[in-house]
Tab-separated table of N, CA and C in Angstrom:
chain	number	residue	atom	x	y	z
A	1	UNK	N	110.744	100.263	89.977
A	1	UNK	CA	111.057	101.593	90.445
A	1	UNK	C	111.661	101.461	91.835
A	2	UNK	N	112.504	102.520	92.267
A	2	UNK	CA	113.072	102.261	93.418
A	2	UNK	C	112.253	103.790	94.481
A	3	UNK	N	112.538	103.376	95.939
A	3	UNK	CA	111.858	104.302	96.495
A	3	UNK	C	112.903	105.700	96.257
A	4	UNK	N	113.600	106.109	95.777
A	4	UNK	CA	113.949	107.426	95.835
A	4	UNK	C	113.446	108.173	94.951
A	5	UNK	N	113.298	106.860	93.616
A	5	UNK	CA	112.175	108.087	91.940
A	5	UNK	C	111.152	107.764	92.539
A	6	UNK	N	110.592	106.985	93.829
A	6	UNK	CA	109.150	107.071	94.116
A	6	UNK	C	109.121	108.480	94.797
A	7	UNK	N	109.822	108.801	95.511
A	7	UNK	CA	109.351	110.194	96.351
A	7	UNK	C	109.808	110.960	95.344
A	8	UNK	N	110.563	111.290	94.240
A	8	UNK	CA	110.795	112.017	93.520
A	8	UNK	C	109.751	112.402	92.566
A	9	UNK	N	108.821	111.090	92.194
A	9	UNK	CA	107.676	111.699	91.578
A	9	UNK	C	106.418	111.949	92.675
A	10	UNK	N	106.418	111.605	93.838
A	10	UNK	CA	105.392	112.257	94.701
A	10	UNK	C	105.519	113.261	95.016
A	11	UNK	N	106.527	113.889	95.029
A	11	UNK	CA	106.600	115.457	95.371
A	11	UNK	C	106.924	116.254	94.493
A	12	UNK	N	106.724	115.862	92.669
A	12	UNK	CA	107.415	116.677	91.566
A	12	UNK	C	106.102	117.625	91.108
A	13	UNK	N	105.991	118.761	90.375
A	13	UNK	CA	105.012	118.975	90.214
A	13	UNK	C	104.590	119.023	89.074
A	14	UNK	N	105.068	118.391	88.197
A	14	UNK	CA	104.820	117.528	87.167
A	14	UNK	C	103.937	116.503	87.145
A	15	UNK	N	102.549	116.227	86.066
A	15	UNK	CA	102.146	114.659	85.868
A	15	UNK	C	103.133	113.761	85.861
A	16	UNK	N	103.754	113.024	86.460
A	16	UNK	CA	104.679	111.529	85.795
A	16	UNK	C	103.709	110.480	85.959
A	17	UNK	N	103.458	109.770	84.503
A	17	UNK	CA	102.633	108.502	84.213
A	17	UNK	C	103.220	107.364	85.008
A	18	UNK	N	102.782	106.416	86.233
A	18	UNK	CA	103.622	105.432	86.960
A	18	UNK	C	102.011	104.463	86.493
A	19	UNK	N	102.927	103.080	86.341
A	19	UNK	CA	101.651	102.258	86.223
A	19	UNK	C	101.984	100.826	87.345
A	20	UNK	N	101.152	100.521	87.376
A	20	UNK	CA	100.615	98.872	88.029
A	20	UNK	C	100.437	97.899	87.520
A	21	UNK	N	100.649	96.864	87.262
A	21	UNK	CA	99.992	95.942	86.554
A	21	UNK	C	99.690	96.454	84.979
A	22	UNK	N	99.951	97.667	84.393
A	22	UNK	CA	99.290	98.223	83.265
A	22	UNK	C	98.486	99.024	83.253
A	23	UNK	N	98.214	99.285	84.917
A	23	UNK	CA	97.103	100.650	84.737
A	23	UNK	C	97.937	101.941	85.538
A	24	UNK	N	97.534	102.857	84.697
A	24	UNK	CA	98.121	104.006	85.273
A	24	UNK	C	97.465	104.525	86.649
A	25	UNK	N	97.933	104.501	87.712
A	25	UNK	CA	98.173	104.803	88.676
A	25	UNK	C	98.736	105.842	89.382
A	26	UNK	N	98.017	106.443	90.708
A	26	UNK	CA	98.503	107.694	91.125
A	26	UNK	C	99.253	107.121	92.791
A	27	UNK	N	100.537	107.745	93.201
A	27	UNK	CA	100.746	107.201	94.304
A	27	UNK	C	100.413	108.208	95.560
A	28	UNK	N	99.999	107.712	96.667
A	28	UNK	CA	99.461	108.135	97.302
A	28	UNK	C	99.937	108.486	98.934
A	29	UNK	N	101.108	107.774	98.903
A	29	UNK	CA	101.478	107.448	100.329
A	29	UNK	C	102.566	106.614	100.077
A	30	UNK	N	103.969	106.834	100.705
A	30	UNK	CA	105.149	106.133	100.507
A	30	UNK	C	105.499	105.598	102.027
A	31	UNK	N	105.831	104.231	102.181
A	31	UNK	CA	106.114	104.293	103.530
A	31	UNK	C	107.673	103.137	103.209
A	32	UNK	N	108.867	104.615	104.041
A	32	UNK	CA	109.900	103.845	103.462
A	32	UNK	C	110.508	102.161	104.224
A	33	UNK	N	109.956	102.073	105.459
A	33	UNK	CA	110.178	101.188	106.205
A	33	UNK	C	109.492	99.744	105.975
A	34	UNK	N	108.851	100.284	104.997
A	34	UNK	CA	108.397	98.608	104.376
A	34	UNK	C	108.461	98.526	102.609
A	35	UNK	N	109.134	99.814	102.116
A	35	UNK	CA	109.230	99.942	100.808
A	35	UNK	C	108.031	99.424	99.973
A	36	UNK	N	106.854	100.402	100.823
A	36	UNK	CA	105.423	99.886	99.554
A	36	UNK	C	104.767	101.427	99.409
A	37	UNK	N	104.223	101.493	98.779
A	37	UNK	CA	102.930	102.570	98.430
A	37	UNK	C	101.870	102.326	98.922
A	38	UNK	N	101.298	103.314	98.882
A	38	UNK	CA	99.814	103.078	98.736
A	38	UNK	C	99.613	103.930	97.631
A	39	UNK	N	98.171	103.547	96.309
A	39	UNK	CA	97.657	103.931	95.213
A	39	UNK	C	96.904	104.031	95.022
A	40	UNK	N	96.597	104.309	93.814
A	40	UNK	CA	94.731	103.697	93.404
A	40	UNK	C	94.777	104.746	91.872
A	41	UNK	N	94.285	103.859	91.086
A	41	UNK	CA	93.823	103.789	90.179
A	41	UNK	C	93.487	105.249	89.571
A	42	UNK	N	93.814	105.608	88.455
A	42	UNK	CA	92.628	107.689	88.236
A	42	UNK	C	91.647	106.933	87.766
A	43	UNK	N	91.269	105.575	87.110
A	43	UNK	CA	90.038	105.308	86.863
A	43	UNK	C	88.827	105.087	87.888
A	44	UNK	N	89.702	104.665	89.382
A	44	UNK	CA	89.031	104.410	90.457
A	44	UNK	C	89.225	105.099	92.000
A	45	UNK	N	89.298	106.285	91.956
A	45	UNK	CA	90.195	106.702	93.134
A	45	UNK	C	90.142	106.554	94.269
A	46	UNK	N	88.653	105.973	94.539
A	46	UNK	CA	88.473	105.763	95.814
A	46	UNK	C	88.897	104.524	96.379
A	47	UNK	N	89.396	103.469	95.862
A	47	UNK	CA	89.700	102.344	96.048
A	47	UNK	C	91.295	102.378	96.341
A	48	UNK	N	91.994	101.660	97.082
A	48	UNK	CA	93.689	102.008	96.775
A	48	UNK	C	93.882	100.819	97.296
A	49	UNK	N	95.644	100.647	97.184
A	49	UNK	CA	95.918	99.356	97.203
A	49	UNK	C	97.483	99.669	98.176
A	50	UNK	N	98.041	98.582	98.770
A	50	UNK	CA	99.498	99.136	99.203
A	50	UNK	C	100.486	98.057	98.411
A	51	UNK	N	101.361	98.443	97.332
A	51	UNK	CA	102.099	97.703	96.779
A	51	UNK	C	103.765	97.917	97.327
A	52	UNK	N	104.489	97.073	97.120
A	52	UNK	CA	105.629	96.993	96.772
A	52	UNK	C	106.221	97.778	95.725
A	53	UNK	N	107.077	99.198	96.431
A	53	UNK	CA	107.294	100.125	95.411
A	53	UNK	C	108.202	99.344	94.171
A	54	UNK	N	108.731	98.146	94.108
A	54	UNK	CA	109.069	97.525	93.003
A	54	UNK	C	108.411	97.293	91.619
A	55	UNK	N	107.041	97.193	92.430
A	55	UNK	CA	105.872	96.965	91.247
A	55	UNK	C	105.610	98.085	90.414
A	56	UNK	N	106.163	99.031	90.732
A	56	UNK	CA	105.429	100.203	90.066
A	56	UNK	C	106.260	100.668	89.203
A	57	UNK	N	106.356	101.244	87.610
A	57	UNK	CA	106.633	101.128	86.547
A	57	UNK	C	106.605	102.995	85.774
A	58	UNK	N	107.521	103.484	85.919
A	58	UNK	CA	107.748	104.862	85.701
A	58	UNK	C	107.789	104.805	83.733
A	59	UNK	N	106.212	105.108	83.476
A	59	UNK	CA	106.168	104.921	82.078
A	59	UNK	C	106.522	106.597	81.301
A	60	UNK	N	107.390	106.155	80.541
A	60	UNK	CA	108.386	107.467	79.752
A	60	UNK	C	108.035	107.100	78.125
A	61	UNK	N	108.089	109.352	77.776
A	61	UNK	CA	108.124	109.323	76.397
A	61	UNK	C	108.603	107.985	75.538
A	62	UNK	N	108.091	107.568	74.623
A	62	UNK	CA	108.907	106.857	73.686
A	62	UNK	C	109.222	107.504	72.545
């Protein structure tokens, strides 16, 4: 994913499913000057992580 569909789904007001590694994931914080997120898990929310908005995976209808 690139950071522009990242702020595009942080500010949509739509659910969009984005995953991690395979887990669906909520993003939390975009910081464009180092092109990472911060996340965390809907299974775990209190926990978050700061990834590389590359990693993150805009999962669509099939």
């Amino acid at each position: 994913m690139d950071l522009t569909r990242a702020q595009e789904i942080v500010h949509s007001s739509e659910k969009i499913v984005v995953h991690y590694k395979g887990d669906s994931v909520w993003i939390d914080e975009l910081d464009e000057s180092t092109q990472t997120a911060r996340i965390h898990t809907e299974r775990n929310p209190a926990s978050s992580l700061r990834v590389q908005v590359g990693q993150l995976e805009e999962k669509r209808d099939q």
